[in-house]
Amino acid sequence: MADSSDQGAVVSNKQVIFRNFISGFPKESDMFVATGPVKLKLPEGSRGVLLKNLYLSCDPYMRILMTPKNEGSGEVFAPYAPGSPVSGFGVAKVLDSGHPDFKKGDIVWGITKWEEYSVISAPEILFKIQHTDVPLSYYTGILALPGLTAYAGFYELCSPKKGEYVYVSAAAGAVGQLVGQFAKLMGCYVVGSAGSKEKVDLLKSKFRFDEAFNYKEEHDLDAALKRYFPEGIDIYFENVGGKMLDAVLLNMRDHGRIAVCGMISQYNAEKPEGVCNLMNVVYKRVRMQGFNVFDHFQQYAKFLETVIPYIKEGKIAYVEDIAEGLESGASALVGLFNGRNIGKQVVVVARE
Amino acid sequence: MADSSDQGAVVSNKQVIFRNFISGFPKESDMFVATGPVKLKLPEGSRGVLLKNLYLSCDPYMRILMTPKNEGSGEVFAPYAPGSPVSGFGVAKVLDSGHPDFKKGDIVWGITKWEEYSVISAPEILFKIQHTDVPLSYYTGILALPGLTAYAGFYELCSPKKGEYVYVSAAAGAVGQLVGQFAKLMGCYVVGSAGSKEKVDLLKSKFRFDEAFNYKEEHDLDAALKRYFPEGIDIYFENVGGKMLDAVLLNMRDHGRIAVCGMISQYNAEKPEGVCNLMNVVYKRVRMQGFNVFDHFQQYAKFLETVIPYIKEGKIAYVEDIAEGLESGASALVGLFNGRNIGKQVVVVARE
């Protein structure tokens, strides 16, 4: 129960508001910054928490929430409410708590809102951060959902074996950079693709992929994949969809596996692109599996035990693209969809 | 070693010859009947077998072999040689053997040629038929690859559970009719689709599907699936591809499974249809897995042990569409692709 002896100061609360549902690519003007008041104290009897938001995560799935719910998109993805703040994953500090599991000063990560201060009425969905000897912003990426996505997606769905040929699209992104490094640690041959020379250089130099290429410079993706995978692809970690998936299907090896993490190329499409080469799923006995990290939370503790030592020992590199302040939030989020970010896109609201 | 004391009579050997590679739907004129001589005796030193062919199997995959090998189609499917007999699965009697595993009088099933008599030089690929107290023609279907395909595809790839919602396309075909019946035996709710009223009636009356519909009478496949599966589909046994797959993807339940057995709607297409709704693989965490029965031969003995009692006890019904004589072979095979057959399409060459 919140302490009622102190009524709490009322301060201004900057917010990033979602204007209205969109079609096509998101634009900065689809969001705007507004300021309202917030009392730095929970109302008496609240079982929630009051958060000071520190780091906000920009993730591709957020585009899906900018379209009214369609029957296809399932329960996991509830659309944004026009006129309300954008929501998403973030790292925050607990300022006040009415919930027995959280106390003032705790650092947490989980679903919060794009604003300076948020009241979370059901804080059971938040994770308390135990290891604070790594940058806290990592809990929007490598130590949060993108990290767990890469971990569960690669180790569980892809059934990787040493020496296998692994291809990662959107490889410089939050998930892709980790999948490639997990695959290297396992002894796989790893090729990544990304959309700029800078990202390609990063994949090879920083993330130690065996090869990398700029898909925008390849007029024939099938030919590019044949160049990098003359023996074919055992594992494809799918972040892109559309034409890329079609080219990959032509290059899968027998009993290949495709973990379908997302299809960022399709989120902004009015009508999704047709994928024509699915017959190869039969020819090559391919297993193609969609997944959602929400089904893998039970592995989170084991995941942290594995990955935090990797980070501390320098076995895994991690690159973030940090945007300063809520004012830069819309631009940072929009940038995801034209590939402007290099590494995990984070928005800093406050550093402590 | 073949017995060399008898030189063997020379008799005429009627054959169905594959004329040349095709595009689009196969036509009867893509094959022709010719007659050559055959000596009813293996040459001295042969390690092969001489077969008298009894029943020949018409299977959708045979269309794939009528197109020159393309890089996508993998090793399993080697194309036909123009000017040579069609080959495929069949049931045959051994007339002469130079192989220690086979003797005169044995009944076998496996890859043979569309002709009266065939010399098989590597008979290791043939299965000796032990249970001859069922119709021998069943060893082109329910007791051969289509049966094993249905069995392995359903029980292994679909991970079925009692009470789940199962949809089978091309449900009156050799594989579909069995998948539906296996699913009913497991306690699933089963709906099948087929292309005529007669087949739909057969699905409901003979194969005891819960529901069945004629896909040709549905202008909106998505709406049809919503009518039969208001709760969505747990398991889809995919024989069709294209538009049907696209509609199914809109109706899958969370953690649904799609066993991709084949995509008959695509085999005759100049360019395969695009499948647009693959995002649902992510939304619903669908597992989609291509398979080929050749990877499941190790289960064949267990499969027979399961299915032969089902047949004898009347727990599984089985319908064949029998064409008489090699002269009707081309027409029977072509008929598969416009859905003329009702049940497993077989060509009888001889009954004993």
XYZ file of C-alpha atoms in Angstrom:
704
model
C 0.000 0.000 0.000
C 1.255 3.440 -0.892
C 2.326 5.575 2.011
C -0.334 8.271 2.472
C 1.571 10.546 4.832
C 3.105 12.522 1.942
C 0.803 13.957 -0.724
C 3.616 14.166 -3.355
C 4.688 17.039 -5.579
C 2.897 17.668 -8.851
C 5.406 18.007 -11.687
C 5.164 18.237 -15.448
C 5.209 14.987 -17.412
C 6.402 15.103 -21.007
C 4.749 12.449 -23.182
C 4.999 11.114 -26.743
C 1.414 10.816 -27.955
C 0.294 8.486 -30.739
C -1.818 10.675 -33.020
C -3.909 8.201 -35.024
C -3.842 4.910 -36.899
C -1.702 4.911 -40.008
C -1.073 3.006 -43.180
C 2.293 2.723 -44.886
C 5.519 3.862 -43.277
C 5.235 5.706 -39.961
C 6.258 9.388 -39.989
C 7.469 11.592 -37.166
C 4.223 13.532 -37.400
C 2.274 10.420 -36.461
C 3.401 11.200 -32.913
C 3.713 14.456 -31.006
C 5.107 15.613 -27.697
C 2.682 16.931 -25.075
C 3.061 17.825 -21.448
C 0.679 17.116 -18.634
C 0.873 17.130 -14.853
C 1.712 14.105 -12.765
C 1.678 13.695 -8.999
C 4.863 12.000 -7.813
C 2.884 9.851 -5.443
C 0.468 6.971 -5.960
C -3.101 7.483 -4.757
C -3.898 5.867 -1.457
C -4.726 2.184 -1.755
C -2.987 1.757 -5.115
C -1.405 -1.621 -5.808
C 0.585 -0.151 -8.677
C 3.968 1.497 -9.051
C 5.012 4.984 -10.069
C 7.977 4.857 -12.446
C 10.550 7.371 -13.554
C 11.371 6.197 -17.075
C 15.063 6.038 -17.963
C 15.528 4.209 -21.265
C 12.868 3.396 -23.870
C 13.168 0.694 -26.486
C 12.316 1.138 -30.187
C 11.192 -2.174 -31.611
C 9.841 -3.163 -35.034
C 6.695 -4.781 -33.597
C 5.552 -1.301 -32.512
C 4.603 -0.543 -36.122
C 2.024 -3.328 -35.939
C 0.302 -1.540 -33.053
C -0.163 1.582 -35.180
C -2.765 -0.192 -37.304
C -6.231 -0.991 -35.967
C -6.467 -4.542 -34.762
C -7.086 -6.950 -37.575
C -8.250 -10.446 -37.083
C -4.922 -11.813 -38.215
C -2.725 -10.231 -35.623
C -3.818 -12.246 -32.615
C -4.017 -11.429 -28.956
C -0.392 -10.620 -28.323
C -0.480 -7.378 -30.224
C -3.136 -4.923 -29.022
C -3.094 -1.685 -31.036
C -2.232 1.729 -29.602
C -5.028 4.059 -28.540
C -5.012 7.267 -30.621
C -4.428 10.261 -28.371
C -2.652 8.228 -25.698
C 1.075 7.864 -25.105
C 3.030 5.333 -27.121
C 3.816 2.306 -24.996
C 6.686 -0.106 -25.218
C 9.492 -1.709 -23.304
C 11.755 0.362 -21.167
C 13.958 0.601 -18.100
C 12.675 2.649 -15.163
C 13.225 3.489 -11.535
C 10.472 2.914 -8.990
C 9.567 6.209 -7.258
C 6.623 4.903 -5.300
C 5.062 1.495 -4.897
C 1.814 0.096 -3.596
C 2.823 -3.406 -4.569
C 4.600 -5.737 -2.141
C 7.067 -6.969 -4.797
C 8.464 -3.512 -5.572
C 9.919 -0.769 -3.447
C 11.149 2.776 -4.001
C 14.565 2.745 -5.709
C 14.108 -0.590 -7.505
C 15.227 -0.619 -11.115
C 12.849 -2.490 -13.390
C 12.297 -3.258 -17.046
C 9.106 -4.080 -18.876
C 6.161 -2.435 -20.567
C 5.973 1.254 -19.757
C 4.853 4.400 -21.538
C 6.736 6.978 -23.577
C 6.701 9.728 -20.943
C 8.818 10.913 -18.051
C 6.721 9.320 -15.325
C 4.325 6.427 -15.619
C 1.868 4.803 -13.294
C 1.749 1.074 -13.914
C -1.329 -0.377 -12.297
C -0.414 -4.049 -12.776
C 3.329 -4.118 -12.038
C 3.447 -7.939 -12.013
C 4.500 -7.644 -15.655
C 7.698 -5.782 -14.712
C 11.052 -7.491 -14.175
C 13.202 -6.321 -11.297
C 16.784 -5.775 -12.445
C 19.252 -7.622 -10.205
C 22.486 -7.166 -12.150
C 23.140 -3.425 -12.255
C 26.854 -3.718 -13.031
C 26.143 -3.549 -16.766
C 24.742 -0.480 -18.553
C 21.067 -0.193 -17.610
C 20.147 0.566 -21.220
C 21.108 -3.039 -22.010
C 17.785 -3.979 -20.397
C 16.022 -2.612 -23.467
C 18.028 -4.889 -25.719
C 20.626 -7.541 -25.164
C 19.379 -8.276 -21.626
C 15.678 -7.936 -22.400
C 13.332 -9.071 -25.132
C 15.650 -8.727 -28.139
C 18.277 -10.739 -26.295
C 15.852 -13.405 -25.167
C 14.371 -13.442 -28.675
C 17.781 -14.129 -30.185
C 18.581 -16.732 -27.530
C 15.325 -18.687 -27.598
C 14.905 -18.284 -31.340
C 18.376 -19.468 -32.163
C 19.019 -22.205 -29.622
C 15.497 -23.630 -29.412
C 13.893 -23.132 -32.771
C 16.915 -23.460 -35.029
C 18.404 -26.636 -33.468
C 21.888 -25.408 -34.459
C 24.869 -27.713 -34.895
C 28.537 -26.862 -35.133
C 29.631 -26.176 -38.686
C 26.198 -25.341 -40.027
C 25.568 -22.470 -42.434
C 23.612 -19.661 -40.816
C 22.128 -16.615 -42.472
C 20.784 -13.643 -40.523
C 18.866 -10.789 -42.137
C 18.568 -7.380 -40.485
C 21.777 -8.583 -38.897
C 22.914 -5.284 -37.424
C 19.654 -4.885 -35.527
C 19.049 -5.608 -31.871
C 18.214 -9.272 -32.423
C 20.298 -10.027 -35.494
C 23.637 -8.973 -34.032
C 23.115 -11.410 -31.157
C 21.910 -14.308 -33.260
C 25.029 -14.027 -35.399
C 27.285 -13.969 -32.367
C 25.520 -16.919 -30.730
C 25.970 -18.813 -33.981
C 29.680 -17.943 -34.111
C 30.111 -19.096 -30.506
C 28.543 -22.404 -31.537
C 31.012 -22.831 -34.398
C 28.688 -22.062 -37.272
C 29.535 -20.228 -40.481
C 27.584 -16.983 -40.291
C 26.638 -14.460 -42.941
C 24.557 -11.385 -42.233
C 22.894 -8.805 -44.408
C 22.111 -5.205 -43.603
C 21.245 -2.023 -45.464
C 24.405 0.115 -45.387
C 28.170 -0.152 -45.751
C 28.600 1.020 -42.187
C 26.427 -1.799 -40.861
C 28.135 -4.366 -43.046
C 31.516 -3.232 -41.716
C 30.186 -3.497 -38.186
C 28.981 -7.059 -38.779
C 32.409 -8.158 -39.917
C 34.642 -6.122 -37.603
C 32.701 -5.821 -34.397
C 30.399 -8.825 -34.433
C 32.869 -11.156 -36.200
C 30.422 -12.536 -38.766
C 32.275 -14.567 -41.394
C 30.743 -12.502 -44.171
C 28.247 -9.724 -44.566
C 26.633 -7.906 -47.460
C 24.503 -4.864 -48.185
C 21.212 -6.185 -49.545
C 20.460 -2.818 -51.121
C 23.414 -3.262 -53.449
C 22.292 -6.690 -54.629
C 19.863 -6.545 -57.533
C 19.561 -10.336 -57.362
C 19.239 -11.611 -53.805
C 19.222 -15.228 -54.954
C 22.596 -14.727 -56.661
C 23.971 -12.977 -53.592
C 22.950 -15.854 -51.348
C 24.467 -18.372 -53.770
C 27.720 -16.436 -53.617
C 27.848 -16.520 -49.830
C 26.301 -19.954 -49.428
C 27.485 -22.144 -52.311
C 26.484 -25.159 -50.181
C 23.157 -23.643 -49.162
C 21.706 -22.435 -45.885
C 20.968 -24.671 -42.895
C 19.503 -21.991 -40.663
C 17.823 -18.742 -41.578
C 16.909 -16.319 -38.843
C 14.095 -14.385 -40.458
C 13.588 -10.754 -39.536
C 12.610 -9.388 -42.933
C 10.095 -11.408 -44.995
C 8.976 -10.711 -48.566
C 11.593 -10.862 -51.325
C 14.330 -11.852 -48.905
C 12.397 -14.884 -47.711
C 11.649 -15.834 -51.302
C 15.357 -15.768 -52.171
C 16.284 -17.702 -49.035
C 13.743 -20.430 -49.824
C 15.625 -21.088 -53.075
C 18.827 -21.622 -51.110
C 17.801 -23.746 -48.152
C 19.506 -27.082 -47.611
C 17.659 -30.293 -46.874
C 16.145 -30.242 -43.385
C 16.873 -26.534 -43.050
C 15.233 -24.461 -40.367
C 13.751 -20.989 -40.552
C 12.987 -19.219 -37.282
C 10.493 -16.505 -38.120
C 11.123 -13.737 -35.660
C 9.528 -10.953 -37.643
C 9.029 -9.582 -41.136
C 9.961 -5.926 -40.912
C 9.743 -5.445 -44.689
C 6.030 -6.229 -44.484
C 4.868 -4.116 -41.557
C 4.459 -0.984 -43.632
C 3.060 -2.662 -46.716
C -0.508 -1.832 -47.727
C -0.807 -5.383 -48.881
C 1.873 -7.896 -47.974
C 4.146 -9.186 -50.716
C 3.450 -12.671 -51.994
C 6.053 -15.308 -51.232
C 6.292 -17.601 -54.239
C 8.893 -20.220 -53.409
C 7.152 -22.080 -50.605
C 7.303 -25.316 -52.606
C 10.881 -25.465 -51.377
C 9.509 -26.094 -47.899
C 8.453 -29.480 -49.276
C 11.408 -30.083 -51.599
C 13.927 -29.411 -48.844
C 11.806 -30.563 -45.887
C 12.202 -27.190 -44.265
C 10.825 -26.402 -40.830
C 9.608 -22.844 -40.625
C 8.489 -21.697 -37.229
C 7.062 -18.449 -36.039
C 7.674 -17.523 -32.460
C 7.083 -14.863 -29.952
C 9.406 -14.152 -27.117
C 6.430 -13.894 -24.731
C 6.273 -17.686 -24.876
C 9.852 -17.941 -23.612
C 9.936 -15.894 -20.413
C 10.539 -19.021 -18.360
C 14.025 -19.136 -19.905
C 14.891 -15.598 -18.901
C 16.905 -16.449 -15.780
C 18.945 -19.085 -17.608
C 19.436 -16.653 -20.453
C 20.869 -13.977 -18.133
C 23.213 -16.533 -16.569
C 24.560 -17.310 -20.018
C 24.735 -13.851 -21.511
C 25.961 -11.616 -18.691
C 29.257 -13.557 -18.459
C 29.585 -13.393 -22.266
C 29.248 -9.614 -22.062
C 31.704 -9.250 -19.179
C 34.267 -11.528 -20.830
C 33.935 -9.658 -24.129
C 32.718 -12.751 -25.948
C 29.708 -10.839 -27.170
C 29.789 -7.318 -28.503
C 26.736 -5.113 -28.382
C 26.049 -1.877 -30.205
C 23.375 0.651 -29.296
C 22.114 3.675 -31.153
C 21.138 6.174 -28.478
C 18.681 9.016 -29.121
C 18.594 11.745 -26.484
C 15.301 12.775 -24.954
C 11.612 12.106 -25.547
C 11.652 14.834 -28.230
C 13.793 12.530 -30.362
C 11.579 9.501 -29.721
C 9.346 9.731 -32.789
C 12.311 10.210 -35.070
C 14.165 7.290 -33.491
C 11.181 4.989 -33.858
C 10.501 6.029 -37.452
C 14.180 5.528 -38.244
C 13.885 1.808 -37.521
C 11.799 1.356 -40.651
C 14.202 3.020 -43.032
C 17.169 1.367 -41.357
C 18.715 4.566 -40.032
C 19.722 3.064 -36.689
C 22.965 1.190 -36.262
C 22.473 -1.357 -33.552
C 19.757 -1.356 -30.964
C 17.726 1.870 -31.052
C 17.222 3.324 -27.576
C 15.691 6.601 -26.410
C 17.147 8.068 -23.219
C 14.620 9.870 -21.048
C 16.881 10.200 -18.039
C 20.111 8.466 -16.996
C 19.135 7.938 -13.371
C 22.610 -64.946 -59.725
C 20.044 -65.485 -62.444
C 19.617 -69.031 -63.554
C 21.172 -69.309 -67.008
C 19.780 -72.723 -67.963
C 16.654 -71.225 -69.501
C 17.014 -68.457 -72.099
C 13.457 -67.161 -71.501
C 10.734 -66.370 -73.992
C 10.706 -63.007 -75.754
C 7.287 -61.366 -75.426
C 5.862 -57.960 -76.263
C 6.071 -55.294 -73.593
C 3.539 -52.467 -73.721
C 4.922 -49.213 -72.274
C 3.672 -45.702 -71.460
C 6.338 -43.350 -72.812
C 6.902 -39.818 -71.550
C 7.071 -37.678 -74.674
C 8.817 -34.487 -73.568
C 9.050 -31.890 -70.823
C 5.946 -29.789 -70.372
C 4.754 -26.599 -68.822
C 1.276 -26.085 -67.416
C -1.202 -28.890 -66.939
C -0.203 -32.311 -68.289
C -2.257 -33.677 -71.189
C -2.849 -37.228 -72.298
C -0.814 -36.511 -75.423
C 2.250 -35.844 -73.263
C 2.492 -39.626 -73.021
C 1.958 -42.379 -75.598
C 1.750 -46.161 -75.596
C 4.464 -48.101 -77.440
C 5.337 -51.747 -77.581
C 8.770 -53.315 -77.522
C 10.136 -56.785 -76.929
C 11.261 -58.099 -73.558
C 12.974 -61.345 -72.692
C 11.289 -62.979 -69.686
C 14.649 -63.839 -68.201
C 17.398 -61.766 -66.693
C 20.784 -61.765 -68.404
C 23.375 -64.034 -66.832
C 25.137 -62.438 -63.890
C 22.385 -59.891 -63.260
C 21.824 -58.841 -59.656
C 18.472 -57.342 -60.581
C 14.915 -58.599 -60.751
C 12.474 -59.016 -63.619
C 9.013 -57.821 -62.636
C 5.549 -58.367 -64.016
C 3.784 -55.129 -63.103
C 0.319 -55.491 -61.579
C -0.837 -52.130 -60.195
C 0.616 -48.684 -60.891
C 0.172 -45.660 -58.700
C -0.770 -42.173 -59.958
C 0.682 -39.566 -57.603
C 0.731 -35.753 -57.731
C 4.534 -35.582 -57.348
C 4.837 -37.159 -60.817
C 3.925 -33.803 -62.355
C 7.106 -32.336 -60.868
C 9.163 -34.897 -62.792
C 7.687 -33.700 -66.095
C 9.619 -30.434 -65.834
C 13.381 -30.292 -66.316
C 15.260 -30.338 -63.078
C 15.419 -26.934 -61.520
C 17.727 -26.023 -58.730
C 14.856 -25.705 -56.323
C 13.517 -29.204 -56.540
C 16.320 -30.986 -54.744
C 17.723 -34.470 -55.074
C 14.600 -36.417 -54.240
C 12.838 -35.537 -57.449
C 14.843 -36.475 -60.571
C 12.930 -35.588 -63.740
C 11.690 -38.120 -66.297
C 13.767 -38.840 -69.396
C 11.858 -37.864 -72.559
C 11.331 -40.928 -74.747
C 11.556 -43.337 -71.806
C 8.736 -44.992 -69.880
C 7.063 -43.096 -67.075
C 8.238 -44.429 -63.741
C 6.473 -44.484 -60.432
C 5.391 -46.657 -57.585
C 3.662 -49.917 -58.244
C 2.971 -53.459 -57.148
C 4.596 -56.264 -59.110
C 5.344 -59.969 -59.142
C 8.927 -61.197 -59.395
C 9.366 -63.393 -62.473
C 13.109 -63.820 -62.229
C 15.694 -62.696 -59.720
C 19.458 -62.414 -59.603
C 19.316 -60.857 -56.159
C 19.557 -62.969 -52.987
C 16.733 -61.050 -51.258
C 14.125 -61.799 -53.934
C 12.853 -64.966 -55.546
C 10.416 -65.857 -58.283
C 6.851 -65.456 -57.094
C 7.552 -62.746 -54.544
C 5.119 -59.836 -54.570
C 6.845 -56.471 -54.153
C 6.035 -52.778 -54.184
C 8.275 -49.838 -54.985
C 9.565 -47.838 -57.920
C 8.888 -49.545 -61.204
C 8.087 -48.440 -64.740
C 4.818 -47.975 -66.589
C 5.052 -51.099 -68.709
C 4.045 -54.735 -68.534
C 7.462 -56.056 -67.568
C 10.333 -54.190 -65.961
C 13.914 -55.033 -65.186
C 14.957 -53.366 -61.945
C 18.708 -53.417 -61.650
C 18.894 -52.233 -58.013
C 16.022 -54.097 -56.335
C 17.174 -53.079 -52.849
C 14.679 -50.229 -53.188
C 11.739 -52.658 -53.438
C 9.652 -53.766 -50.456
C 8.614 -57.392 -50.265
C 4.917 -57.676 -49.453
C 4.317 -59.981 -46.485
C 0.623 -59.395 -45.851
C -1.193 -60.576 -48.972
C -4.591 -61.003 -47.305
C -5.561 -57.453 -48.267
C -6.085 -56.245 -51.856
C -2.666 -55.995 -53.479
C -3.592 -52.655 -55.036
C -3.569 -51.219 -51.501
C 0.220 -51.327 -51.758
C 0.033 -48.388 -54.137
C -1.856 -46.345 -51.556
C -2.999 -46.948 -48.039
C -0.246 -49.523 -47.403
C 2.475 -47.721 -49.320
C 3.732 -44.162 -49.611
C 0.420 -42.296 -49.391
C -0.439 -44.252 -46.250
C 2.963 -43.718 -44.685
C 2.811 -40.062 -45.718
C -0.498 -39.607 -43.917
C 0.734 -41.533 -40.899
C 4.126 -39.864 -40.433
C 2.841 -36.469 -41.495
C -0.079 -36.499 -39.121
C 1.286 -38.238 -36.037
C 4.857 -36.899 -36.166
C 4.689 -33.474 -37.701
C 1.291 -32.324 -36.481
C 1.673 -33.337 -32.794
C -2.094 -33.923 -32.625
C -4.073 -33.856 -29.398
C -7.588 -35.060 -28.705
C -10.202 -32.405 -29.361
C -8.071 -30.291 -31.688
C -9.439 -28.717 -34.859
C -8.017 -30.338 -37.979
C -8.405 -29.209 -41.560
C -7.422 -31.373 -44.526
C -7.360 -30.091 -48.097
C -7.536 -32.445 -51.081
C -9.238 -34.578 -48.478
C -10.675 -37.207 -50.793
C -7.248 -37.980 -52.243
C -5.024 -40.887 -51.325
C -3.335 -39.088 -48.439
C -6.140 -36.780 -47.315
C -8.728 -39.479 -46.723
C -6.333 -41.233 -44.341
C -5.217 -38.107 -42.501
C -8.836 -37.273 -41.777
C -9.550 -40.762 -40.500
C -6.419 -40.835 -38.324
C -7.521 -37.516 -36.875
C -11.018 -38.846 -36.170
C -9.552 -41.933 -34.473
C -7.562 -39.560 -32.259
C -10.704 -37.661 -31.252
C -10.140 -34.504 -33.289
C -12.774 -32.396 -35.016
C -12.070 -32.850 -38.711
C -13.156 -30.860 -41.746
C -12.077 -31.689 -45.272
C -12.366 -29.907 -48.577
C -12.543 -31.403 -52.024
C -13.583 -30.331 -55.511
C -16.947 -32.022 -56.136
C -20.213 -32.836 -54.418
C -19.522 -36.524 -54.844
C -16.215 -36.231 -52.987
C -17.738 -34.084 -50.263
C -20.435 -36.702 -49.737
C -17.778 -39.401 -49.581
C -15.849 -37.464 -46.913
C -18.903 -37.264 -44.699
C -20.510 -40.640 -45.313
C -17.637 -42.994 -45.948
C -14.709 -41.345 -44.156
C -16.779 -39.905 -41.295
C -15.300 -36.400 -41.378
C -17.291 -34.047 -39.137
C -17.795 -31.628 -42.003
C -16.711 -31.243 -45.593
C -17.102 -28.607 -48.285
C -16.570 -28.127 -51.994
C -13.894 -25.448 -52.316
C -14.970 -24.728 -55.889
C -18.303 -23.443 -54.597
C -16.709 -21.058 -52.106
C -15.868 -17.669 -53.602
C -14.300 -16.685 -50.272
C -12.172 -19.440 -48.769
C -11.460 -17.376 -45.661
C -15.191 -17.066 -44.973
C -15.691 -20.778 -45.600
C -12.967 -21.666 -43.094
C -14.441 -19.264 -40.543
C -17.786 -21.013 -40.961
C -16.323 -24.446 -40.319
C -13.732 -23.334 -37.782
C -15.206 -20.514 -35.702
C -12.512 -21.259 -33.107
C -9.729 -21.519 -35.682
C -7.548 -24.353 -36.917
C -4.988 -26.196 -34.799
C -3.684 -28.484 -37.515
C -3.681 -28.035 -41.262
C -2.570 -30.874 -43.457
C -1.448 -29.046 -46.572
C -1.806 -30.732 -49.931
C -2.807 -27.743 -52.026
C -0.830 -24.503 -51.506
C -1.574 -21.114 -53.070
C -4.872 -19.410 -52.228
C -5.911 -22.200 -49.902
C -2.794 -21.812 -47.784
C -3.309 -18.057 -47.701
C -6.846 -18.485 -46.365
C -5.740 -21.077 -43.827
C -3.003 -18.769 -42.497
C -5.722 -16.261 -41.580
C -7.484 -18.924 -39.527
C -4.718 -20.671 -37.630
C -4.866 -20.781 -33.853
C -1.942 -19.943 -31.603
C 0.745 -22.613 -31.794
C -0.941 -24.203 -34.800
C 0.876 -26.679 -36.978
C 0.947 -26.998 -40.752
C 2.349 -30.199 -42.222
C 3.258 -29.394 -45.803
C 2.829 -32.594 -47.711
C 2.492 -31.075 -51.152
C 1.043 -28.148 -53.062
C -0.835 -29.685 -55.969
C -2.342 -26.343 -56.977
C 1.156 -25.095 -57.768
C 2.658 -27.955 -59.751
C 1.132 -26.827 -63.036
C 1.610 -23.115 -62.516
C 3.955 -21.268 -64.848
C 4.900 -19.133 -61.891
C 3.814 -20.114 -58.406
C 1.178 -18.005 -56.684
C 2.390 -15.659 -53.995
C 1.332 -16.449 -50.448
C 0.649 -13.152 -48.682
C -0.382 -14.029 -45.149
C 2.841 -15.486 -43.778
C 2.950 -12.813 -41.073
C 0.441 -15.032 -39.310
C 3.231 -17.558 -38.824
C 4.685 -15.017 -36.397
C 1.401 -13.711 -34.963
C 0.147 -17.197 -34.169
C 3.545 -18.852 -33.590
C 2.772 -21.398 -36.265
C 5.084 -24.273 -37.078
C 5.058 -25.077 -40.763
C 7.024 -28.090 -41.791
C 7.666 -29.627 -45.160
C 8.309 -33.315 -45.259
C 8.967 -36.136 -47.566
C 7.920 -39.652 -46.891
C 11.348 -40.903 -47.999
C 12.659 -39.669 -44.657
C 10.188 -41.886 -42.800
C 10.771 -45.379 -44.181
C 12.094 -46.558 -40.829
C 8.524 -46.276 -39.527
C 7.053 -48.466 -42.243
C 6.884 -51.709 -40.225
C 5.243 -49.973 -37.287
C 2.871 -48.240 -39.644
C 1.734 -51.549 -41.173
C 1.195 -53.017 -37.710
C -1.116 -50.111 -36.930
C -2.988 -49.790 -40.177
C -3.606 -53.362 -41.318
C -5.706 -54.116 -38.192
C -7.593 -50.823 -38.731
C -8.441 -51.962 -42.254
C -9.478 -55.456 -41.211
C -11.622 -54.160 -38.333
C -13.297 -51.604 -40.592
C -11.985 -48.683 -38.542
C -10.510 -47.141 -41.646
C -12.274 -46.949 -44.977
C -10.324 -46.699 -48.194
C -11.527 -45.748 -51.659
C -9.673 -46.417 -54.889
C -10.336 -45.189 -58.397
C -9.219 -47.999 -60.673
C -8.304 -47.434 -64.331
C -8.026 -50.560 -66.473
C -4.926 -51.158 -68.557
C -1.801 -49.223 -69.510
C -3.797 -47.582 -72.329
C -5.769 -45.698 -69.672
C -2.622 -44.709 -67.753
C -2.055 -41.276 -69.296
C -5.688 -40.312 -68.817
C -5.672 -41.527 -65.212
C -2.538 -39.568 -64.392
C -3.766 -36.393 -66.096
C -7.071 -36.738 -64.261
C -5.323 -36.234 -60.919
C -4.679 -32.607 -61.790
C -8.239 -31.712 -62.634
C -9.545 -33.705 -59.707
C -11.364 -36.327 -61.790
C -10.375 -39.235 -59.562
C -12.365 -40.153 -56.503
C -10.013 -41.727 -54.033
C -6.621 -43.186 -54.790
C -5.973 -43.363 -58.529
C -4.583 -46.738 -59.574
C -3.859 -48.231 -62.993
C -4.257 -51.984 -63.283
C -1.797 -53.627 -65.647
C -2.589 -57.178 -64.598
C -4.358 -58.689 -61.594
C -1.876 -61.479 -61.030
